[in-house]
Amino acid sequence: MAPCASCFLLVVMFSASCKAITSSDQMCTEKEANKTYNCENLGLTEVPDTLPNTTEFLEFGFNFLPTVENTTFSRLIDLIFLDLTRCQINWVHEDTFQNHHQLNTIVLTGNPLIFMAETSLNGPKLLKHLFLTQTGISNLGFIPMHNLENLESLHLGSNYISSIKFPENFPIQNLKVLDFQNNVIHYLSSEDMNTLKQATNLSLNFNGNDIKDIEPGAFHSKIFQSLKFGGSLNLSVILKGLQNTTTKSLWLGSYEDTDDQDLTSDMFDGLCEMSVESINLQKHYISDLSSATFRCFTQLQELDLTAHHLRELPPGIQGMKALKKLVLNVNRFDELCQIHAASFPSLTDLSIKGNMKKLDFGAGCLEKLENLQKLDLSHSDIEASDCCNLQLKNLRHLQYLNLSYNEPLTLQSQAFKECPRLEGLDLAFTRLHMKGPQSPFQNLHLLQVLNLSYCHLDTSNQHLLEGLEGLRHLNLQGNHFQDGSISKTSLLQTLSSLEILILSSCDLLSIDKQAFQSLGKMNHVDLSYNSLTGNSIDALSHLRGIYLNMAANNIHIIPSPLLLTLSQQNTINLSHNPLDCTCLNIHFITWYKENLQKFEGSEETVCANPPTLRGVKLSDVKLYCGITAVGIFFLVVFLFLVTVLLIFFIKFLLRWKYQHI
């Protein structure tokens, strides 16, 4: 009975009291101290007093500001970027921004503007970007002309504009981007286009407008950075109207929510009268496709034929020696050889992503593309039992290869011997089988990025990653290690140059203290979504200044000796762990609150124990782990009783001694 009473007494004496300190005030989110703040969707009707005067970037959208005046933001004179998206603004008064000399960007998207004073944009000395998207504008004369001399981009999409004719003397000489997408523009006249003649290398966006006609000569001798006519129902009108035009990029594609358009080869005759480097024709269908279809494509450097229902490119295409990039995504090829790669001898970039049928990798289908540097064959159900030298024959200059999201591949020893200059290799979500224990990557001495996530690797093969002495980024997400542990002799030991390591969702239970000892250059380690405990942090003790993600593990308590390891790192994520918020973890909790600047995901870094604090943010917990007042009282009583018992015991011993003399 006495021992139980003593234990109870000690528990009472040293019991901890705890509470959570929270705030119910709605506050703007600080992204960068004293500079960048997000105040979106807080129901605000004015600038909060808590916002510092030094604020430079302010996201203030989805609040309520029917009227914007020169006093609304007058205190924030250092503003560079101001986003007022969907603030129900109707009126923008005179000299609203007169004190904001540094203001560079104003976003008024989604406001039902009724009135903008002629001097409403006065003040900023270098106003470069103005967003008036979805504001109900129907006439370009509505836009204030004062103080727009330095404007570089003007966004007017999703309005009711029918004519692009700007008022006389509208300052467009520095415009680089002019966006008219999703308006009601049906006709482009020479007079309209002449108002843009002062702008050079302009990117002009007419996507989503049903252009029915273009006056002949409207675009004559004009030079653009890019032209976009996506969604136009009559491409022959567009191409005919663009005669004698020069543009680097021409976008003529359609959209997912519209029906594919049937085209004929003669519609592209207008390209012969243009100078174009890049053209996008996605989601169309050429009914009479033949080698003659491409006779006006000979100057192109980039061609995008995504979702063209292509089963084969016609053989015998002539004159495409300038083409550097070819995109054939989401088509219906049966085998890779059906693209007739020899027609495009100068290709450096080829993408056949998301093929709608199982794609046969073939043998030597691309061997004529000896200049190819980038090849994307992902999401195409490719399957190969002896990969990949025969399939990639003669691709000596290939630098990036994507074979992710395909059917199982069996990799031979030195599977990429034909591609010794590979710098990036993506095999994610493709089940890999190895022929023998040797590394299939052993000749890839220049490889820097390797994605092997969810490849069902045999991670017990210590030779799997040999030969990758230059590798800097390795993703092993979703692969499993024997017994849920990374040993000191794991397959990672040869990767001395590694900087980024991703081991999330690998069902890890533990990491040997020496497992990462040879990886001294790492600066980013992702161990999230495993079942690691706090002791696993010890494996990182030799690293400094890294980004460490241990979110969603099984960390309850972090022992005090490991706090030194954490203090050496730049950024740490411990969110979604079942953290203990009792006095057993007091040293970590105290250190955490003193180093909040190191942590990301603080909103989700919460207590799991005790039940009274479950779900409370770690930063809001306050623990008292000393002796409480009640404990002091019982301690005094306990010491008094011990003293009395000691006195009686001594008296008993003395009496016994005298009785036996």
XYZ file of C-alpha atoms in Angstrom:
661
model
C 0.000 0.000 0.000
C 2.815 2.373 0.958
C 4.652 2.074 -2.403
C 1.423 2.844 -4.270
C 0.848 5.886 -2.096
C 4.408 7.072 -2.735
C 4.007 6.714 -6.509
C 0.739 8.622 -6.451
C 2.372 11.334 -4.361
C 5.239 11.722 -6.838
C 2.840 11.907 -9.812
C 0.864 14.648 -8.090
C 4.037 16.552 -7.183
C 5.500 16.573 -10.689
C 2.267 16.725 -12.686
C 2.252 19.123 -15.652
C -0.447 21.586 -16.513
C -0.923 22.532 -20.149
C -3.075 24.760 -22.300
C -3.389 25.955 -25.876
C -3.055 29.586 -26.812
C -5.009 30.344 -29.937
C -6.248 33.432 -31.701
C -9.689 33.831 -33.196
C -8.824 36.987 -35.191
C -8.812 36.703 -38.949
C -5.380 37.807 -40.040
C -3.640 38.278 -43.363
C -1.135 35.537 -44.123
C 2.467 36.689 -44.103
C 4.489 35.191 -46.947
C 7.586 37.334 -46.537
C 8.104 39.397 -43.416
C 7.073 43.045 -43.847
C 6.810 42.646 -47.628
C 4.362 40.037 -48.947
C 0.859 39.368 -47.581
C -2.250 37.445 -48.617
C -5.514 38.957 -47.360
C -7.835 37.124 -49.749
C -11.390 36.101 -48.884
C -11.460 37.566 -45.369
C -14.563 39.725 -45.853
C -12.498 42.902 -45.486
C -13.838 46.337 -46.390
C -10.587 48.196 -45.769
C -6.877 47.613 -45.326
C -6.250 46.066 -41.874
C -4.241 48.166 -39.433
C -2.038 45.138 -38.796
C -0.658 45.330 -42.334
C 2.761 47.069 -42.170
C 3.417 50.219 -44.159
C 6.346 48.457 -45.820
C 4.082 45.977 -47.675
C 5.188 45.551 -51.300
C 3.125 42.606 -52.592
C -0.536 42.433 -51.551
C -3.126 39.845 -52.587
C -6.434 41.409 -51.525
C -8.906 39.575 -53.765
C -12.361 38.282 -52.848
C -13.082 41.039 -50.334
C -15.632 43.900 -50.526
C -14.485 47.250 -51.918
C -17.287 48.755 -54.038
C -15.346 52.018 -54.317
C -11.602 52.497 -54.492
C -10.372 55.978 -53.582
C -7.040 57.707 -53.019
C -7.309 56.939 -49.304
C -7.982 53.206 -49.680
C -4.354 52.125 -49.947
C -2.657 55.458 -49.249
C -0.728 54.100 -46.243
C 0.977 51.378 -48.316
C 3.224 53.630 -50.380
C 5.773 50.864 -51.107
C 3.323 48.674 -53.044
C 4.752 46.993 -56.127
C 2.021 44.394 -56.807
C -1.676 44.804 -55.952
C -4.277 42.107 -56.655
C -7.930 43.202 -56.235
C -9.573 40.237 -57.990
C -13.346 39.996 -57.432
C -13.672 42.718 -54.807
C -17.003 43.906 -56.303
C -15.381 47.171 -57.364
C -17.680 49.492 -59.315
C -15.873 52.808 -59.052
C -12.171 53.673 -59.282
C -11.832 57.360 -58.398
C -9.352 60.078 -59.316
C -5.734 59.704 -58.199
C -6.439 56.395 -56.462
C -2.780 55.399 -56.707
C -1.175 58.848 -56.613
C 1.192 57.930 -53.743
C 2.221 54.537 -55.147
C 5.223 55.449 -57.242
C 6.664 51.908 -57.206
C 3.446 50.161 -58.260
C 4.224 47.798 -61.122
C 1.124 45.571 -61.432
C -2.594 46.194 -60.826
C -5.052 43.291 -61.049
C -8.744 44.230 -61.319
C -9.957 40.887 -62.692
C -13.596 39.968 -62.110
C -14.819 43.375 -60.910
C -18.008 44.847 -62.471
C -16.454 48.205 -63.307
C -18.842 51.052 -64.009
C -16.416 53.956 -63.921
C -12.651 54.532 -63.978
C -11.596 58.153 -63.673
C -9.219 59.405 -66.350
C -6.555 60.021 -63.688
C -7.323 56.896 -61.647
C -4.024 55.260 -62.646
C -1.866 58.343 -62.074
C 0.985 57.999 -59.612
C 2.951 54.848 -60.488
C 6.108 55.757 -62.384
C 6.579 52.304 -63.886
C 3.125 50.729 -64.240
C 3.830 47.746 -66.510
C 1.001 45.229 -66.091
C -2.732 45.957 -66.011
C -5.364 43.218 -65.709
C -8.924 44.191 -66.684
C -10.114 40.658 -67.424
C -13.831 39.970 -66.942
C -14.707 43.539 -65.977
C -17.590 44.117 -68.409
C -15.647 46.389 -70.767
C -17.197 46.746 -74.213
C -15.224 49.715 -75.532
C -11.479 50.351 -75.357
C -12.224 54.008 -74.726
C -13.241 52.992 -71.184
C -9.579 52.422 -70.238
C -7.868 55.508 -68.723
C -5.035 56.648 -70.982
C -3.115 58.710 -68.446
C 0.142 57.235 -67.145
C 0.223 54.106 -69.342
C 3.372 55.068 -71.258
C 5.383 52.220 -69.705
C 2.662 49.577 -69.968
C 4.019 46.213 -71.179
C 1.004 43.922 -70.788
C -2.701 44.669 -71.013
C -5.137 41.851 -70.265
C -8.703 42.372 -71.533
C -9.997 38.810 -71.793
C -13.584 37.641 -71.179
C -15.223 40.999 -71.862
C -17.622 42.289 -74.532
C -15.116 43.976 -76.830
C -16.035 43.813 -80.525
C -13.395 46.153 -81.971
C -9.693 46.346 -81.146
C -9.409 49.929 -82.352
C -7.710 51.933 -79.616
C -8.424 55.637 -79.119
C -6.059 57.999 -80.850
C -2.819 58.607 -78.891
C -3.352 55.549 -76.710
C 0.174 54.705 -75.458
C 0.945 51.266 -76.843
C 4.557 51.772 -77.887
C 5.945 49.577 -75.078
C 3.248 46.886 -75.141
C 4.580 43.331 -75.315
C 1.402 41.398 -74.423
C -2.132 42.290 -75.514
C -4.793 39.776 -74.508
C -8.274 39.863 -76.128
C -9.218 36.206 -75.558
C -12.888 35.267 -75.170
C -14.406 38.523 -76.409
C -16.846 39.064 -79.318
C -14.378 40.108 -82.010
C -15.538 38.850 -85.428
C -13.754 41.161 -87.859
C -10.233 42.589 -87.998
C -9.757 45.600 -90.254
C -6.631 47.348 -91.448
C -7.690 50.414 -89.470
C -7.906 48.343 -86.280
C -4.469 46.828 -86.782
C -2.858 50.150 -87.667
C -3.494 51.370 -84.133
C -0.993 48.699 -83.035
C 1.756 49.643 -85.494
C 3.900 51.309 -82.818
C 4.153 48.061 -80.835
C 7.009 45.774 -81.867
C 7.299 42.019 -81.225
C 3.821 42.023 -79.718
C 2.162 38.857 -78.364
C -1.456 39.170 -79.498
C -4.114 36.807 -78.170
C -7.447 36.325 -79.969
C -8.234 32.862 -78.545
C -11.939 32.173 -78.157
C -13.077 34.840 -80.633
C -14.970 33.638 -83.677
C -13.015 35.557 -86.316
C -15.169 35.450 -89.444
C -13.094 37.733 -91.662
C -9.805 39.646 -91.835
C -9.433 42.559 -94.223
C -6.742 41.798 -96.828
C -3.480 43.493 -95.882
C -4.521 44.054 -92.268
C -1.442 42.189 -91.041
C 0.781 43.125 -93.986
C 4.502 43.484 -93.067
C 3.789 43.348 -89.357
C 6.091 41.480 -86.972
C 4.805 39.663 -83.887
C 6.258 37.599 -81.102
C 3.169 35.388 -81.071
C -0.335 35.264 -82.525
C -3.121 33.168 -81.001
C -6.352 32.380 -82.812
C -7.327 29.259 -80.877
C -10.914 28.111 -81.267
C -11.457 29.879 -84.591
C -13.978 28.014 -86.723
C -12.450 28.868 -90.104
C -8.679 28.528 -90.236
C -8.527 29.297 -93.945
C -9.818 32.823 -93.150
C -7.121 33.255 -90.508
C -4.242 31.989 -92.641
C -5.362 33.978 -95.666
C -5.668 37.134 -93.557
C -2.178 36.706 -92.110
C -0.396 36.886 -95.465
C 2.955 38.728 -95.411
C 3.062 38.510 -91.623
C 6.076 37.498 -89.548
C 5.592 35.769 -86.209
C 7.681 33.445 -84.087
C 4.654 31.526 -82.801
C 1.209 30.883 -84.296
C -1.409 29.111 -82.141
C -4.355 27.717 -84.128
C -5.408 24.875 -81.850
C -8.833 24.006 -80.532
C -10.019 23.167 -77.001
C -11.166 20.147 -75.016
C -14.732 21.429 -74.708
C -15.138 21.979 -78.466
C -15.555 19.488 -81.289
C -12.476 18.594 -83.299
C -12.391 20.546 -86.565
C -12.010 18.898 -89.961
C -9.388 20.569 -92.091
C -8.202 20.106 -95.659
C -4.702 20.444 -96.990
C -5.452 23.498 -99.137
C -6.375 25.480 -96.013
C -2.665 25.670 -95.221
C -1.726 27.370 -98.481
C -1.687 30.681 -96.629
C 1.360 29.532 -94.667
C 3.423 29.823 -97.842
C 2.905 33.606 -97.678
C 3.959 33.915 -94.034
C 7.116 33.659 -91.970
C 6.407 31.397 -88.989
C 8.800 29.519 -86.702
C 6.312 27.592 -84.539
C 2.727 26.481 -85.155
C 0.226 24.699 -82.899
C -2.655 22.827 -84.567
C -3.865 20.686 -81.659
C -7.278 18.985 -81.750
C -7.909 19.200 -85.461
C -8.353 16.517 -88.126
C -6.907 16.746 -91.628
C -9.158 14.656 -93.824
C -6.855 14.450 -96.864
C -3.524 14.184 -95.090
C -0.630 13.484 -97.469
C 2.963 14.520 -97.957
C 1.670 17.484 -99.981
C -0.121 18.797 -96.861
C 3.266 19.879 -95.508
C 4.513 21.778 -98.569
C 4.073 25.149 -96.795
C 5.544 23.901 -93.517
C 9.150 23.900 -94.693
C 10.221 26.967 -92.663
C 8.817 25.658 -89.408
C 11.084 24.945 -86.459
C 8.301 23.643 -84.194
C 5.093 21.769 -85.097
C 2.397 20.568 -82.673
C -0.090 18.013 -84.043
C -1.531 16.893 -80.690
C -4.836 14.981 -80.873
C -5.026 14.849 -84.679
C -6.329 11.257 -84.832
C -3.105 10.360 -86.608
C -2.435 6.665 -87.296
C 0.580 7.395 -89.458
C 2.469 10.346 -90.818
C 2.609 10.153 -94.595
C 5.909 8.896 -96.002
C 7.847 11.071 -98.407
C 7.431 14.422 -96.628
C 9.985 16.748 -98.213
C 11.777 19.922 -97.111
C 11.274 19.701 -93.324
C 14.969 20.052 -92.561
C 14.436 23.141 -90.382
C 12.084 21.369 -87.970
C 13.611 21.078 -84.482
C 10.582 20.115 -82.364
C 7.699 17.779 -83.254
C 4.773 17.076 -80.901
C 2.543 14.105 -81.765
C 0.805 13.586 -78.428
C -2.567 11.842 -78.031
C -2.685 10.182 -81.431
C -3.263 6.574 -82.555
C 0.030 5.160 -83.786
C 0.450 1.389 -83.620
C 4.226 1.508 -83.757
C 6.914 4.136 -83.465
C 8.133 3.594 -87.021
C 4.844 5.025 -88.365
C 6.045 8.579 -87.771
C 8.673 8.098 -90.545
C 11.311 9.949 -88.547
C 13.677 10.202 -91.528
C 11.464 13.022 -92.886
C 12.637 15.234 -90.006
C 16.433 14.806 -89.900
C 17.136 17.898 -87.771
C 14.791 17.055 -84.891
C 16.150 17.745 -81.411
C 12.861 17.329 -79.507
C 10.224 14.610 -80.146
C 7.134 13.995 -78.028
C 4.679 11.119 -78.531
C 2.984 11.282 -75.158
C -0.339 9.683 -74.264
C -0.726 7.606 -77.418
C -4.299 6.318 -77.578
C -3.205 2.794 -78.578
C -0.505 0.469 -77.307
C 2.673 1.731 -78.952
C 5.185 -0.772 -80.272
C 8.671 0.520 -79.448
C 9.992 -1.110 -82.617
C 13.672 -1.402 -83.524
C 15.732 1.475 -84.877
C 12.662 3.559 -85.733
C 14.462 6.735 -84.693
C 17.997 5.937 -85.855
C 17.943 8.729 -88.464
C 17.413 11.322 -85.709
C 21.055 11.504 -84.769
C 20.621 15.077 -83.414
C 17.742 14.178 -81.089
C 18.254 15.534 -77.562
C 14.841 15.101 -75.924
C 12.421 12.162 -76.315
C 9.099 11.800 -74.459
C 7.242 8.484 -74.918
C 5.359 8.532 -71.612
C 1.777 7.311 -71.071
C 1.871 5.242 -74.270
C 1.552 1.633 -73.014
C 4.997 0.753 -74.348
C 6.159 -2.738 -73.411
C 9.558 -4.269 -74.145
C 11.200 -7.510 -73.041
C 14.703 -6.467 -74.084
C 15.161 -2.733 -73.607
C 16.510 -0.368 -74.754
C 19.609 -0.333 -76.990
C 17.930 -1.689 -80.114
C 15.025 0.743 -79.790
C 17.260 3.776 -79.168
C 19.858 2.940 -81.779
C 22.110 5.809 -82.904
C 20.655 8.395 -80.476
C 24.119 9.392 -79.293
C 23.137 12.979 -78.458
C 20.000 12.178 -76.453
C 20.011 14.101 -73.160
C 16.508 13.553 -71.784
C 14.360 10.400 -72.036
C 10.879 9.935 -70.574
C 9.465 6.394 -70.518
C 7.226 6.894 -67.490
C 3.722 5.443 -67.110
C 4.249 2.564 -69.516
C 3.878 -1.204 -69.409
C 6.642 -3.401 -67.861
C 10.127 -3.019 -69.310
C 12.937 -5.541 -68.941
C 16.230 -3.661 -68.855
C 19.345 -5.379 -70.139
C 22.789 -4.708 -68.703
C 23.870 -1.244 -69.889
C 20.352 -0.754 -71.245
C 21.137 2.786 -72.387
C 24.507 2.211 -73.998
C 23.254 3.929 -77.173
C 22.564 7.128 -75.185
C 25.761 7.850 -73.221
C 24.979 11.581 -72.906
C 21.716 11.162 -71.007
C 21.307 13.780 -68.277
C 17.676 13.070 -67.335
C 15.857 9.716 -67.272
C 12.239 9.309 -66.137
C 10.889 5.779 -65.634
C 8.226 6.584 -63.027
C 5.282 4.179 -62.728
C 6.842 1.735 -65.176
C 7.505 -1.678 -63.652
C 11.145 -2.563 -64.236
C 12.748 -5.994 -64.436
C 16.518 -6.411 -64.568
C 18.453 -8.971 -66.581
C 21.051 -9.990 -64.029
C 22.480 -8.122 -61.032
C 24.482 -5.564 -63.020
C 23.271 -1.992 -63.169
C 21.363 -1.064 -66.355
C 22.588 2.518 -65.824
C 26.311 1.853 -65.413
C 27.430 3.728 -68.545
C 25.402 6.881 -67.779
C 28.231 8.887 -66.247
C 26.578 12.225 -67.159
C 23.141 11.381 -65.725
C 21.997 14.011 -63.220
C 18.281 13.275 -62.712
C 16.790 9.780 -62.330
C 13.120 9.150 -61.530
C 12.451 5.546 -60.473
C 9.312 6.189 -58.433
C 6.850 3.282 -58.207
C 9.008 1.038 -60.404
C 8.776 -2.043 -58.105
C 12.563 -2.162 -57.849
C 14.585 -4.868 -56.178
C 16.180 -2.482 -53.683
C 18.211 -5.303 -52.143
C 20.427 -5.254 -55.264
C 23.399 -3.199 -54.086
C 24.683 -2.858 -57.688
C 21.467 -1.351 -59.083
C 22.725 2.247 -59.140
C 26.405 1.693 -59.834
C 28.085 3.927 -62.392
C 26.007 7.009 -61.570
C 28.789 9.045 -59.999
C 27.359 12.303 -61.355
C 23.750 11.744 -60.220
C 22.317 14.710 -58.319
C 18.579 13.987 -58.117
C 17.132 10.546 -57.311
C 13.446 9.763 -56.825
C 12.704 6.339 -55.295
C 9.207 7.176 -54.091
C 6.881 4.198 -53.708
C 9.573 1.505 -53.800
C 9.965 -0.840 -50.835
C 13.056 -1.811 -48.869
C 13.676 -5.167 -47.238
C 12.265 -5.274 -43.696
C 11.264 -1.616 -44.070
C 14.813 -0.492 -43.309
C 17.638 1.269 -45.147
C 20.902 -0.364 -44.119
C 24.424 1.030 -44.163
C 25.171 -1.185 -47.167
C 22.156 -0.111 -49.252
C 22.123 0.652 -52.980
C 22.625 4.361 -52.179
C 26.249 4.068 -51.076
C 27.763 4.727 -54.529
C 25.934 8.036 -55.104
C 28.504 10.421 -53.656
C 27.301 13.442 -55.723
C 23.635 13.113 -54.759
C 21.939 16.377 -53.715
C 18.225 15.512 -53.775
C 16.855 12.212 -52.446
C 13.150 11.325 -52.414
C 12.144 8.274 -50.362
C 8.522 9.112 -49.626
C 5.858 6.377 -49.404
C 8.444 3.583 -49.135
C 6.926 1.952 -46.002
C 10.129 2.680 -44.098
C 10.287 1.764 -40.416
C 13.907 2.671 -39.664
C 17.128 4.038 -41.156
C 20.557 2.869 -40.066
C 22.672 5.637 -38.552
C 25.341 5.075 -41.259
C 22.909 4.711 -44.203
C 23.538 8.201 -45.619
C 27.128 8.595 -44.445
C 28.563 8.645 -47.990
C 25.960 11.166 -49.193
C 27.596 14.283 -47.813
C 26.377 16.664 -50.564
C 22.637 16.214 -49.992
C 20.588 19.381 -49.534
C 17.058 17.976 -49.955
C 15.769 14.818 -48.262
C 12.125 13.744 -48.524
C 11.162 10.925 -46.127
C 7.459 11.765 -45.913
C 4.619 9.243 -45.738
C 6.569 6.448 -44.076
C 6.444 4.978 -40.564
C 9.680 6.400 -39.201
C 10.158 7.406 -35.563
C 12.100 10.327 -34.170
C 15.234 8.228 -33.780
C 15.601 8.062 -37.580
C 16.718 11.690 -37.539
C 20.074 10.482 -36.244
C 20.932 9.222 -39.747
C 21.107 12.877 -40.876
C 23.476 14.101 -38.151
C 26.349 14.672 -40.618
C 24.276 16.921 -42.929
C 23.996 20.713 -42.712
C 21.556 23.220 -44.187
C 19.201 20.744 -45.872
C 15.500 20.729 -46.605
C 14.088 17.836 -44.554
C 10.573 16.520 -45.104
C 9.430 13.958 -42.517
C 5.712 14.706 -42.785
C 3.181 11.912 -42.166
C 5.451 9.513 -40.298
C 5.143 7.920 -36.866
C 7.052 10.485 -34.827
C 5.786 10.842 -31.251
C 8.798 12.121 -29.344
C 12.069 13.622 -30.541
C 14.840 12.942 -28.001
C 16.830 15.975 -26.810
C 20.166 14.813 -28.310
C 18.617 14.915 -31.798
C 17.677 18.590 -31.533
C 21.236 19.479 -32.546
C 20.739 17.617 -35.845
C 17.491 19.485 -36.509
C 19.023 22.845 -35.581
C 21.606 22.386 -38.353
C 18.939 22.252 -41.105
C 17.345 25.081 -43.107
C 13.753 23.896 -43.536
C 11.895 21.086 -41.758
C 8.424 19.604 -42.240
C 7.018 17.482 -39.395
C 3.337 17.941 -40.211
C 0.825 15.090 -39.894
C 2.848 13.228 -37.265
C 1.249 11.905 -34.021
C 3.295 14.262 -31.852
C 3.296 13.909 -28.071
C 2.506 17.180 -26.272
C 3.347 16.090 -22.751
C 6.344 16.816 -20.565
C 8.102 13.817 -22.084
C 8.540 15.976 -25.223
C 9.004 19.355 -23.512
C 12.533 19.948 -24.847
C 11.465 19.494 -28.463
C 8.302 21.584 -28.063
C 10.272 24.426 -26.497
C 12.877 24.270 -29.256
C 10.170 24.084 -31.941
C 8.511 27.288 -30.738
C 11.863 29.060 -30.653
C 12.633 28.002 -34.243
C 9.282 28.350 -36.017
C 10.998 30.037 -38.969
C 12.602 26.697 -39.839
C 9.327 24.821 -40.184
C 6.870 24.517 -43.051
C 3.407 23.027 -42.643
C 3.023 24.571 -39.184
C -0.767 24.627 -39.510
C -0.768 20.823 -39.771
C 1.918 20.247 -37.130
C -0.442 19.402 -34.286
C -0.662 17.370 -31.099
C -1.989 13.817 -31.011
C -1.531 13.210 -27.286
C -2.892 13.894 -24.674
C -6.518 13.758 -25.854
C -7.237 17.199 -24.379
C -4.772 18.768 -26.826
C -5.466 16.594 -29.863
C -5.547 18.754 -33.013
C -4.022 21.818 -31.331
C -1.130 23.422 -33.211
C 2.217 22.720 -31.592
C 3.027 26.426 -31.650
C -0.052 27.155 -29.527
C 0.721 24.691 -26.734
C 2.102 25.903 -23.421
C 3.369 23.273 -20.982
C 4.164 23.683 -17.305
C 6.465 20.853 -16.345
C 7.866 22.042 -12.987
C 6.475 21.286 -9.503
C 3.020 22.803 -9.135
C 1.653 24.505 -6.010
C -0.223 21.349 -5.135
C 2.987 19.409 -5.632
C 4.889 21.740 -3.279
C 2.257 21.256 -0.571
C 2.436 17.475 -0.799
C 6.248 17.643 -0.898
C 6.305 19.584 2.370
C 3.887 17.112 3.934
C 5.938 14.203 2.625
C 9.195 15.626 4.018
C 7.527 16.333 7.365
C 6.306 12.743 7.609
C 9.719 11.396 6.623
C 11.344 13.572 9.326
C 8.918 12.400 11.985
C 9.430 8.761 10.981
C 13.201 9.273 11.041
C 13.087 10.747 14.566
C 10.954 7.880 15.854
C 13.278 5.392 14.180
C 16.379 6.926 15.832
C 14.677 6.990 19.228
C 13.715 3.354 18.750
C 17.293 2.409 17.896
C 18.685 4.275 20.951
C 16.137 2.692 23.287
C 16.929 -0.766 21.905
C 20.654 -0.155 22.336
C 20.341 0.906 26.001
C 18.115 -2.060 26.798
C 20.773 -4.452 25.569
C 23.838 -2.954 27.333
